[in-house]
Coordinates of C-alpha atoms and ligand atoms in Angstrom, one line a residue:
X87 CA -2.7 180.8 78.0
X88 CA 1.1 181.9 78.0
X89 CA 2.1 185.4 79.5
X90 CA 2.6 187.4 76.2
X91 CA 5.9 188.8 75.8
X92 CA 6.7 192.2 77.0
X93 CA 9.0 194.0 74.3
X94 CA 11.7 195.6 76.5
X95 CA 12.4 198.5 74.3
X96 CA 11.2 200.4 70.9
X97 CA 15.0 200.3 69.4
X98 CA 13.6 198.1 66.1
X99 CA 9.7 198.8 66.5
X100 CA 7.2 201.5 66.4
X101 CA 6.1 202.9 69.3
X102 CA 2.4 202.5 69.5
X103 CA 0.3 204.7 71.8
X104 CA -2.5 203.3 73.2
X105 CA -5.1 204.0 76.0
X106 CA -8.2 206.0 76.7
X107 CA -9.5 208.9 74.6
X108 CA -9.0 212.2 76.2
X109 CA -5.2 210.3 77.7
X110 CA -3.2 213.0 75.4
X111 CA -2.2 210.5 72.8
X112 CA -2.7 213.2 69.6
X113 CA -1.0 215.7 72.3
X114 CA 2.1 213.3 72.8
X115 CA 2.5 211.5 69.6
X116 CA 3.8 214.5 67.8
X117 CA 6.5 215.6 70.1
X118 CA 7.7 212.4 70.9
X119 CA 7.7 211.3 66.8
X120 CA 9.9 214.3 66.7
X121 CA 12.2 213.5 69.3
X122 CA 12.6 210.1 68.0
X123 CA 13.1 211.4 64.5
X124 CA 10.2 209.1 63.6
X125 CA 7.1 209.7 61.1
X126 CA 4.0 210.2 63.5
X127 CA 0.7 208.1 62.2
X128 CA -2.7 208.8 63.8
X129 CA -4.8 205.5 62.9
X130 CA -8.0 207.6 63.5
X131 CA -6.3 210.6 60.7
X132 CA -5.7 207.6 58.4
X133 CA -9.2 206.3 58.5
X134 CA -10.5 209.7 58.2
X135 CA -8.6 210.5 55.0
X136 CA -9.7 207.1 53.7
X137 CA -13.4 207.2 54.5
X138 CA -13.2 210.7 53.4
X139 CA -15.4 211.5 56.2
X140 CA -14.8 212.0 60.3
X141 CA -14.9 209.3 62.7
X142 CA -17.7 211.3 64.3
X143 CA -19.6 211.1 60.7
X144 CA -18.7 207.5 60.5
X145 CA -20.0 206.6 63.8
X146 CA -23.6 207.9 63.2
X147 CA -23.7 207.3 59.9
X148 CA -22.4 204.3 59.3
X149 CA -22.2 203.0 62.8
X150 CA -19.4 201.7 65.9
X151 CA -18.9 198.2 63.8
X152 CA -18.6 199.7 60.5
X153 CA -15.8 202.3 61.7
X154 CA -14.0 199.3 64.3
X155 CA -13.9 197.4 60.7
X156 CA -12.0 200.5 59.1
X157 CA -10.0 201.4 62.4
X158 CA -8.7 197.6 62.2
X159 CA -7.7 197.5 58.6
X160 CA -5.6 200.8 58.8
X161 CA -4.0 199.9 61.9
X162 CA -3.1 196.3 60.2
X163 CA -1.3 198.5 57.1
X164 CA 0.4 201.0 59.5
X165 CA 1.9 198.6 62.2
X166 CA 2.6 195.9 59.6
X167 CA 4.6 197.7 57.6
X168 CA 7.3 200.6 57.2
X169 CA 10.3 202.0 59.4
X170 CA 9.6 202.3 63.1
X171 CA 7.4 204.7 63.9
X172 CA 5.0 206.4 66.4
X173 CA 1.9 205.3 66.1
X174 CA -1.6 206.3 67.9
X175 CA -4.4 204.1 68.3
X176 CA -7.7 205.2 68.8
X177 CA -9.5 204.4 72.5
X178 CA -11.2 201.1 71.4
X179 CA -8.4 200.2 68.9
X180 CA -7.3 197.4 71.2
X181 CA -10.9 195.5 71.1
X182 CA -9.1 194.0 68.1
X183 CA -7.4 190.9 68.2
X184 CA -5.6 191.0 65.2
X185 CA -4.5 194.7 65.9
X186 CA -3.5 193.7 69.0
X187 CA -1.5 190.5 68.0
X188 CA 0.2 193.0 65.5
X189 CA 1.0 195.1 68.5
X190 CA 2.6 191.9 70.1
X191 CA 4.9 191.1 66.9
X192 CA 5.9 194.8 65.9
X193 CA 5.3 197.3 68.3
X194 CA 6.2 199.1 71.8
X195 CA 3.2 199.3 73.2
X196 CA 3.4 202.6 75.4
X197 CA -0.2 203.1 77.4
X198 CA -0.4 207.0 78.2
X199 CA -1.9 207.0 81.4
X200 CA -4.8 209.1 82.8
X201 CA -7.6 209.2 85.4
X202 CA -11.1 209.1 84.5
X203 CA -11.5 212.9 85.5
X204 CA -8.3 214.2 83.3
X205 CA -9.8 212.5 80.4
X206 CA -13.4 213.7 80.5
X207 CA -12.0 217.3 81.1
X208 CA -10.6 217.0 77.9
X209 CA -13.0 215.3 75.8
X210 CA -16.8 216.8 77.5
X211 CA -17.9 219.0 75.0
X212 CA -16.1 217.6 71.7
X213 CA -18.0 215.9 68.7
X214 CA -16.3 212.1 69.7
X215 CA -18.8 209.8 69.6
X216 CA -18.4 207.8 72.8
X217 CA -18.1 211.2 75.3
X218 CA -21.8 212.1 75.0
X219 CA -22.3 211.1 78.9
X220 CA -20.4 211.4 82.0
X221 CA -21.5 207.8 83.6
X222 CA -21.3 206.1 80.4
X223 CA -17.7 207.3 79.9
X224 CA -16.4 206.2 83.1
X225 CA -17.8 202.9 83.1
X226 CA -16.4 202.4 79.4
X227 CA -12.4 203.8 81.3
X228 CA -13.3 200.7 83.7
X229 CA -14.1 198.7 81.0
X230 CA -11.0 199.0 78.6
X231 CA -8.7 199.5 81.7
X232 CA -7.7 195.9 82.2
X233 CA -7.0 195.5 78.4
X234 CA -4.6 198.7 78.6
X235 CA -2.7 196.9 81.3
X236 CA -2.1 193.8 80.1
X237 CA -1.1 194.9 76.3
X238 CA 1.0 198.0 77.6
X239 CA 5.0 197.3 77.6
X240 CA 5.5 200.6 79.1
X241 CA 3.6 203.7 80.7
X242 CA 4.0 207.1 80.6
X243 CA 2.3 210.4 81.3
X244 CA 5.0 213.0 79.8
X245 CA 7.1 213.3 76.3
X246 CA 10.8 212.5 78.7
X247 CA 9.1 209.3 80.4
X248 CA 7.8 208.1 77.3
X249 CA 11.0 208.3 75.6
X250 CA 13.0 206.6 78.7
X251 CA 10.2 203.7 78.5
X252 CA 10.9 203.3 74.5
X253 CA 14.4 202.9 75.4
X254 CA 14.1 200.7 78.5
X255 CA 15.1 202.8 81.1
X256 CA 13.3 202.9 84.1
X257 CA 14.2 205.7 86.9
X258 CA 12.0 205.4 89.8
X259 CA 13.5 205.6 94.0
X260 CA 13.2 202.2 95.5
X261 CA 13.5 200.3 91.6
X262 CA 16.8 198.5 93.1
X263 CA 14.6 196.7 95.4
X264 CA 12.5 195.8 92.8
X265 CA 14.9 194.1 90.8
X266 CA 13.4 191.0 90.2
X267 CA 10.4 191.8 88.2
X268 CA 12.5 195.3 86.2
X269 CA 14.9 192.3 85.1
X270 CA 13.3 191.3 82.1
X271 CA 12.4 187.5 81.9
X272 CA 12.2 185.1 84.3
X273 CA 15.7 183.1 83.9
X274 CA 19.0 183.1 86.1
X275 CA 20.4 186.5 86.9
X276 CA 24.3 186.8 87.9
X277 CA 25.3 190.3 89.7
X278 CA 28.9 192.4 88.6
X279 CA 29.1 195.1 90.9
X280 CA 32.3 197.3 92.1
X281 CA 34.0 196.7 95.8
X282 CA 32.5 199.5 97.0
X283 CA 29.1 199.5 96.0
X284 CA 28.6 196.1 96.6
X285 CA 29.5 196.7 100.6
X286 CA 27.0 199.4 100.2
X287 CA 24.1 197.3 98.2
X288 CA 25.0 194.4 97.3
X289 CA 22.3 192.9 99.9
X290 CA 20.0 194.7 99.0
X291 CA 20.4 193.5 95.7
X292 CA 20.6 189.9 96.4
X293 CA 17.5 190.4 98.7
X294 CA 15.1 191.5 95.9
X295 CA 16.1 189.2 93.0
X296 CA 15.7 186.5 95.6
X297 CA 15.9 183.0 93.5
X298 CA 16.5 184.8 90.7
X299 CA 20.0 185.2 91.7
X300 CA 22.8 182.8 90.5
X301 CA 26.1 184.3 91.5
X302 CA 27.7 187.7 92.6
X303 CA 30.8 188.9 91.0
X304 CA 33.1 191.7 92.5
X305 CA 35.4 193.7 90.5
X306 CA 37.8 196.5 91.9
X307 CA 36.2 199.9 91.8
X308 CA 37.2 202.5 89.3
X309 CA 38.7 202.2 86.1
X310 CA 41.0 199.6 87.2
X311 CA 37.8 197.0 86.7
X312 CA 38.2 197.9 82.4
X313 CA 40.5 195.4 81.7
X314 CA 40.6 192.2 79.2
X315 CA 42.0 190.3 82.3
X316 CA 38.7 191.7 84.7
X317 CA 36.8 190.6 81.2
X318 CA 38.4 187.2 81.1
X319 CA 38.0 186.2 84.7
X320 CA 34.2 187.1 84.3
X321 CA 34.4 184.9 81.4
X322 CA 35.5 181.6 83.3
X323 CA 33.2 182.2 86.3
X324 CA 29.6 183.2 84.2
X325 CA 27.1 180.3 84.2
X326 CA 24.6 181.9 82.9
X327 CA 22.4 180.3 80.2
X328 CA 21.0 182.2 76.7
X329 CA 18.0 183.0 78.5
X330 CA 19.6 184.3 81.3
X331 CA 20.7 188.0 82.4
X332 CA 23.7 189.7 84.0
X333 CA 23.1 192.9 86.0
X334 CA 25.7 195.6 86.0
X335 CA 25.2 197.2 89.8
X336 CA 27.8 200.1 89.6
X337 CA 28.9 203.5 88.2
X338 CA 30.5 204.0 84.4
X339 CA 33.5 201.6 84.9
X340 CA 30.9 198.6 86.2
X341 CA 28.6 199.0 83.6
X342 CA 31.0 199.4 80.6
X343 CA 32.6 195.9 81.5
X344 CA 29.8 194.1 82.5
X345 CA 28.0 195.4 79.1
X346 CA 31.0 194.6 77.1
X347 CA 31.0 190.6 79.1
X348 CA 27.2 190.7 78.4
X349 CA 27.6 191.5 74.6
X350 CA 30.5 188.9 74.2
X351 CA 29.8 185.7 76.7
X352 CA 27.7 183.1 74.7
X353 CA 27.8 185.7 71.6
X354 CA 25.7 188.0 74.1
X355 CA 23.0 187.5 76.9
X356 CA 21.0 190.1 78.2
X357 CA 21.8 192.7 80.2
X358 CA 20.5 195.0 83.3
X359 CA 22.9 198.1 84.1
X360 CA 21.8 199.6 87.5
X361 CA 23.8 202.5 87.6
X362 CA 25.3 204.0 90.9
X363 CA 26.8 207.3 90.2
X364 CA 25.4 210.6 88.5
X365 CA 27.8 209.9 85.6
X366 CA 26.3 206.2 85.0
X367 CA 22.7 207.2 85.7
X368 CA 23.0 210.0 83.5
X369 CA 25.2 209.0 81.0
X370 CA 27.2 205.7 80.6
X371 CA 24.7 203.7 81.3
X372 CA 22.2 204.6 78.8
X373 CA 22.5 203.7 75.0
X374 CA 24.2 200.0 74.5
X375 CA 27.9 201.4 74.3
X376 CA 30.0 199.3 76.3
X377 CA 33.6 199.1 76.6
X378 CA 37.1 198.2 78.2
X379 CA 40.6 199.8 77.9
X380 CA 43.6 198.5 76.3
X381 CA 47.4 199.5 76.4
X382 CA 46.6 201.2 73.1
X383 CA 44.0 203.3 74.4
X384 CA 41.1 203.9 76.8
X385 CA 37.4 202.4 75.7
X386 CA 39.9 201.1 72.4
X387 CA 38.1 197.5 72.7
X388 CA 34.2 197.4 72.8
X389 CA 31.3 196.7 71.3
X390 CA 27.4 198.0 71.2
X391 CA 24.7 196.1 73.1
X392 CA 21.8 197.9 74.3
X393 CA 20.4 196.7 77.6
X394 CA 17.4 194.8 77.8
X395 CA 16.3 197.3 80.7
X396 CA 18.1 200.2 82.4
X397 CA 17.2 200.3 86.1
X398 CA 18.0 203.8 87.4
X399 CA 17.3 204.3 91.4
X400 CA 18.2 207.7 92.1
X401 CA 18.4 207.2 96.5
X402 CA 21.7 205.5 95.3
X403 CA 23.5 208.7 94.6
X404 CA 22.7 209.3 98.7
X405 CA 25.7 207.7 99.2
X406 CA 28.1 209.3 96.4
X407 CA 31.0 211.0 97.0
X408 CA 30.9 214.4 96.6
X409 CA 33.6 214.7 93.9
X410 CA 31.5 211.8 92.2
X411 CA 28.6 214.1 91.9
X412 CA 31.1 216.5 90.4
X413 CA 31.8 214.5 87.7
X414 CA 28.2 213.6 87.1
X415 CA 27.5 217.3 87.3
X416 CA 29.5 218.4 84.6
X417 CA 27.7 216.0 82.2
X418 CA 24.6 217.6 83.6
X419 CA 26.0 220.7 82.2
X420 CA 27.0 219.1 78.7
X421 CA 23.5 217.7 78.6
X422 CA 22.0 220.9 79.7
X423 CA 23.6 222.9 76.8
X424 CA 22.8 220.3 74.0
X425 CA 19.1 220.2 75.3
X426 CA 19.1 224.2 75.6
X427 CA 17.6 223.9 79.0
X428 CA 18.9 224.9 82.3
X429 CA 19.2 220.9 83.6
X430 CA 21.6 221.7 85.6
X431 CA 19.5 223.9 88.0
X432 CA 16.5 221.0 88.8
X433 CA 16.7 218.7 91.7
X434 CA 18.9 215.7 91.6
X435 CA 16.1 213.5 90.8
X436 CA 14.9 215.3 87.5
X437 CA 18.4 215.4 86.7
X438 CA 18.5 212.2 86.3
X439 CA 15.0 211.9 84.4
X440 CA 15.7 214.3 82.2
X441 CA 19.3 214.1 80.7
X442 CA 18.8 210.4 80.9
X443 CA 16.1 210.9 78.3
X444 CA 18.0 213.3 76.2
X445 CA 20.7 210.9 76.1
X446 CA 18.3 208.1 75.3
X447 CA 16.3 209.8 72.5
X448 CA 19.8 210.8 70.8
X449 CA 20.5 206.9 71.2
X450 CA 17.3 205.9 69.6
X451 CA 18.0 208.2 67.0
X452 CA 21.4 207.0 66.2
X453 CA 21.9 203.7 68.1
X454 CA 25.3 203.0 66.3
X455 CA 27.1 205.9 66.6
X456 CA 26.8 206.8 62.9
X457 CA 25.9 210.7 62.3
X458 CA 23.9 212.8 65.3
X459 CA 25.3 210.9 68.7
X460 CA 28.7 212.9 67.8
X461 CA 26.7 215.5 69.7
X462 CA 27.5 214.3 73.2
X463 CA 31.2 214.7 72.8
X464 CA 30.4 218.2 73.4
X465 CA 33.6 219.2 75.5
X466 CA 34.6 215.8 75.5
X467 CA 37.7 215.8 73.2
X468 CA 39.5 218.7 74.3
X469 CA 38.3 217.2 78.2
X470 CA 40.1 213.7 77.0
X471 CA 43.3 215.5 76.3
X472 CA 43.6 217.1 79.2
X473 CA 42.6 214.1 80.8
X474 CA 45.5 212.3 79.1
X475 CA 48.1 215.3 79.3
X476 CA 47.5 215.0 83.1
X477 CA 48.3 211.2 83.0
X478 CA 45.0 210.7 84.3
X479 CA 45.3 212.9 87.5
X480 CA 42.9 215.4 86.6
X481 CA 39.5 214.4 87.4
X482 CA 36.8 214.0 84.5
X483 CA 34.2 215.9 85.6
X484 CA 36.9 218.7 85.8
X485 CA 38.2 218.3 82.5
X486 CA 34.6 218.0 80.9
X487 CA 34.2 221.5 82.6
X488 CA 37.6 223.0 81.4
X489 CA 36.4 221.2 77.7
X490 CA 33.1 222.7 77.5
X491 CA 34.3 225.9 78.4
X492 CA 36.7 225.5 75.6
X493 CA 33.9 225.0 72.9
X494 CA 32.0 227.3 74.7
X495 CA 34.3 230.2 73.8
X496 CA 35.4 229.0 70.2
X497 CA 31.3 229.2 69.7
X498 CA 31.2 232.5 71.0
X499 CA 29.3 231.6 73.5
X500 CA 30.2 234.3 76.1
X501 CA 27.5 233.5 78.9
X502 CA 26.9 230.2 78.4
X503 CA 30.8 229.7 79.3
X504 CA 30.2 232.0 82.6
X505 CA 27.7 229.7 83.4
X506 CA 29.7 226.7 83.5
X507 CA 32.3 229.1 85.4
X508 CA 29.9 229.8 87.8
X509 CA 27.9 226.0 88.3
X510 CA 31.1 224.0 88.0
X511 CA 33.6 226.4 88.5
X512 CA 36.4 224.2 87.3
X513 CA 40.4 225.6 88.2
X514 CA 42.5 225.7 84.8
X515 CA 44.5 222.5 84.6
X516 CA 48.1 222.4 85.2
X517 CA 49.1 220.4 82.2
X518 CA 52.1 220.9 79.7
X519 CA 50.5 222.1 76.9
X520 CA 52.7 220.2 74.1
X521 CA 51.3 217.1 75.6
X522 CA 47.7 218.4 75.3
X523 CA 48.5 219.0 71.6
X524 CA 50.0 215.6 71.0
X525 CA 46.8 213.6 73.1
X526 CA 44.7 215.8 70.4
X527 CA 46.9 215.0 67.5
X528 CA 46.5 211.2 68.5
X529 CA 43.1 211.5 69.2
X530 CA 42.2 213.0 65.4
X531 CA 44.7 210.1 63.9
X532 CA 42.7 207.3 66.1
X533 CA 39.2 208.8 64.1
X534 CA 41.0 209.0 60.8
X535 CA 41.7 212.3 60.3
X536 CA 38.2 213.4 61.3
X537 CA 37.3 216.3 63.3
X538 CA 35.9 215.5 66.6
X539 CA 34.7 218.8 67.8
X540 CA 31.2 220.2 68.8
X541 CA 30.6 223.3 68.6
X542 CA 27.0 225.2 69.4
X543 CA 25.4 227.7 67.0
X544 CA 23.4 228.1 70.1
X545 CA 22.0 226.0 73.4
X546 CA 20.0 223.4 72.1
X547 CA 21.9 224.0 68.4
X548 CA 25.0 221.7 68.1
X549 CA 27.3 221.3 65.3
X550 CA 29.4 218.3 65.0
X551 CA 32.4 217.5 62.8
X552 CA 34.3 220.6 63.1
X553 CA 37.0 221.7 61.7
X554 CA 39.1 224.0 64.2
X555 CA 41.6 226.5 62.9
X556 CA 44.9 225.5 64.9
X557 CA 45.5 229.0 66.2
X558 CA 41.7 229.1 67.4
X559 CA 42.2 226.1 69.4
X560 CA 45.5 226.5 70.5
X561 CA 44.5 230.0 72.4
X562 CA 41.1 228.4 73.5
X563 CA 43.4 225.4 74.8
X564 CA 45.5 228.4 76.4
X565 CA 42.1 229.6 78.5
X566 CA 42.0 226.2 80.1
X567 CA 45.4 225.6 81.4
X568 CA 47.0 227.3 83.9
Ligands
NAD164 N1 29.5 203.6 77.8 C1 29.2 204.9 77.8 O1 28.4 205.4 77.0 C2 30.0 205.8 78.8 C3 29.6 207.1 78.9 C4 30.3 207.9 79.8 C5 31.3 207.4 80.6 N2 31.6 206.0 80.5 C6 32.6 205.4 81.3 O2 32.2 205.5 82.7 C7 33.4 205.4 83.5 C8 33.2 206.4 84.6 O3 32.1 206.2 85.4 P1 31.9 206.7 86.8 O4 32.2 208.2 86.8 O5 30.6 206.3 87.3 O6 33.0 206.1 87.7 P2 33.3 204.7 88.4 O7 32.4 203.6 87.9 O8 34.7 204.5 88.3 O9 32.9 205.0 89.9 C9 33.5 206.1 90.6 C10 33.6 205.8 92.0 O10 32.4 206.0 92.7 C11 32.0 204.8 93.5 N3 30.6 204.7 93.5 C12 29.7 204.5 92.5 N4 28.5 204.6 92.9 C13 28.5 204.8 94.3 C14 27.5 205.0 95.2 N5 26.2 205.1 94.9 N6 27.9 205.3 96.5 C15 29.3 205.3 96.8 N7 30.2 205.2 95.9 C16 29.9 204.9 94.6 C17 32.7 203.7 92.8 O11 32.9 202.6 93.7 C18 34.0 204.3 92.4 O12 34.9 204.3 93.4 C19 34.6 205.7 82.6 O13 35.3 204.5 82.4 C20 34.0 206.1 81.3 O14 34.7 205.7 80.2 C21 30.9 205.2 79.6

């Protein structure tokens, strides 16, 4: 029998919860439908409402095959049809075969994990029908187990890991070394990765995709790499086939031309972005944005292509400079605010988990850049100014900080801006302040006359698309330059 397909990612399909009763399916499916801005379907709710009587009722009444008949049907209407959404499935749902070939064609499948002991503590004591007995219920987890495995796509045991598996991304320590099996597919795999990471693991790379790997393509480090002649040269050396995969081992400026070779080369191949700084792991290298600069303008040339898994290994920051981390903490921050949740204070690690899946659910949400994502330009395009203004001196992370302090203030925000003050603690920039104007004059023109500012009603409360009075800015501008 062929190995079924594992769906990499829940971008065009629901997400379907499945695994043992008591997991905390009913618990999770809500908040995750909500952060995916999905509908939330319970297949045990629908059959209820249809048999006008509780699965409980059902089961005694009418008995196991009778409501396994129903349970099928329902979940045949629900995963067959509709936008994506989240979806539970009851315990024994996947004892179906067509259910779970409708899984295979439409859905995620996303198995909430448990231990036998979590999920009796939760269920001894309720009305369902198959957690009468202690022994019988364990032996039934051992049971279903294997079929939980081998349908799931992804796992998860919280709302943040189950939105990073919808989207792909996997963050675990050690996942660079476990390259070969995260790369989805079995095909060749070619390696772009930056001069300086690849001294630092560029073996380790090549040791754990093993005969997966094809070639190994350097590119300078830093922005220099996002160029159409970096893009070209990767052009003439790729031999990869359609079914193969290029893996983007790197921070931001790696991953944004790799992505944008991946999405162009053959009319687009798969892609892998392991990302190597705090910036990429948090930020650039989640949501299928991908990009290189031109004379006219940085990230002016790009296109969207989301990867076919994210690989996040956060040991690799272990070796990032520290004015790296900076600029990975200010995004930190930015995430932080947009979340209203003090990110910024957890260990590197959650860091990482976290904003990651804030970024990723915002992606899911609005995968082409087309209402909500405007929300992560928080501080961004008064940061991009400065940026500019400076010719490029100033470093990011420091002009996100100066940025969100900005918005902070024009959102009267008082605290929230001493708390960047305080966790980033960013010195004014010394720019000349007609050239900031100009670089956000030119940056309103590029976006047709549209606003690009974010304000915040209040952490976790962002406004997008506003309309600054030119005074306003101009003396918030004046708080941020020295
Ligand atoms: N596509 C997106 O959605 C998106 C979002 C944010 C930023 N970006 C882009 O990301 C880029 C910035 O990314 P960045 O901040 O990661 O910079 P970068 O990729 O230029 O890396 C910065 C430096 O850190 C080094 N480095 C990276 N990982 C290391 C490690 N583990 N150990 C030691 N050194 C390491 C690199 O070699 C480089 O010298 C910009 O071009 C920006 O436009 C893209």
């Amino acid at each position: 029998m062929a190995a079924r397909a594992v769906a990499p990612n829940a971008l065009d399909r629901h997400v379907a919860l499945v695994g043992f009763m008591g997991a905390g399916k009913s618990t999770l499916g809500p908040v995750l439908a909500e952060k995916l801005g999905r509908r939330f379907v319970s297949v045990d709710a629908m059959v209820e409402e249809r048999a006008s009587a509780s699965v409980a009722e059902l089961f005694s009444k009418q008995g196991e095959a009778a409501f396994r008949e129903l349970e099928e049907g329902a979940a045949a209407d629900v995963l067959w049809s509709g936008p994506p959404a989240v979806v539970e499935l009851g315990g024994g749902g996947l004892g179906s075969a067509p259910t779970r070939r409708a899984l295979e064609q439409r859905a995620f499948a996303l198995l909430v994990e448990t231990t036998p002991e979590e999920a009796w503590e939760r269920v001894a004591g309720t009305d369902r029908p198959l957690a009468a007995d202690p022994d019988r219920f364990r032996s039934l987890f051992e049971e279903r187990r294997a079929l939980y495995e081998e349908t799931a796509d992804g796992r998860a045991r919280n709302v943040e890991d189950a939105v990073l598996a919808a989207a792909g991304v996997h963050v675990a320590r050690g996942s660079l070394d476990r390259l070969a099996e995260l790369a989805p597919g079995d095909g060749a795999v070619e390696v772009v990765s930056d001069a300086n990471v690849h001294a630092l693991y560029g073996e380790r790379a090549r040791t754990a995709l093993t005969a997966r790997l094809r070639l190994t393509h350097e590119v300078p480090a830093g922005e220099r790499a996002k160029t159409v002649s970096h893009a070209d040269h990767l052009w003439s050396t790729l031999r990869l086939e359609r079914d193969g995969a290029l893996v983007a081992l790197g921070g931001g400026s790696t991953i944004d031309l790799a992505g944008f070779v991946a999405a162009t080369y053959l009319r687009g191949v798969s892609w892998v972005p392991v990302p190597s700084s705090l910036l990429a792991q948090v930020d650039a290298a989640i949501g299928g944005k991908t990009a290189i600069d031109v004379p006219a303008g940085k990230n002016l040339v790009g296109a969207f292509h989301w990867p076919a898994r994210v690989v996040v290994d956060p040991d690799l920051l272990r070796t990032l400079p520290a004015e790296e981390l900076e600029n990975g903490l200010a995004e930190v921050v930015k995430t932080g605010l947009l979340a209203g949740e003090p990110l910024w204070e957890l260990s590197t690690h959650e860091q990482v988990r976290c904003c990651a899946a804030f970024k990723a659910a915002v992606c899911l949400r609005d995968p082409f850049d087309r209402g909500e994502r405007a929300q992560l330009n928080l501080g961004h395009t008064i940061a991009h100014a400065l940026e500019a203004a400076s010719g490029y001196a100033l470093p990011h992370g420091r002009a996100v900080a100066l940025g969100l302090l900005a918005v902070l203030r024009l959102s009267g925000l008082e605290d929230d801006a001493s708390m960047v003050e305080e966790v980033l603690a960013p010195d004014p920039a010394q720019v000349d302040r007609d050239a900031v104007w100009e670089a956000l004059a030119r940056d309103k023109k590029a976006h047709g006359g549209t606003a690009r500012f974010v304000l915040l009603d209040a952490p976790g409360r962002p406004r997008w698309g506003v309309e600054l009075e030119p005074a306003a800015l101009r003396s918030a501008l004046e708080g941020v330059i020295h």
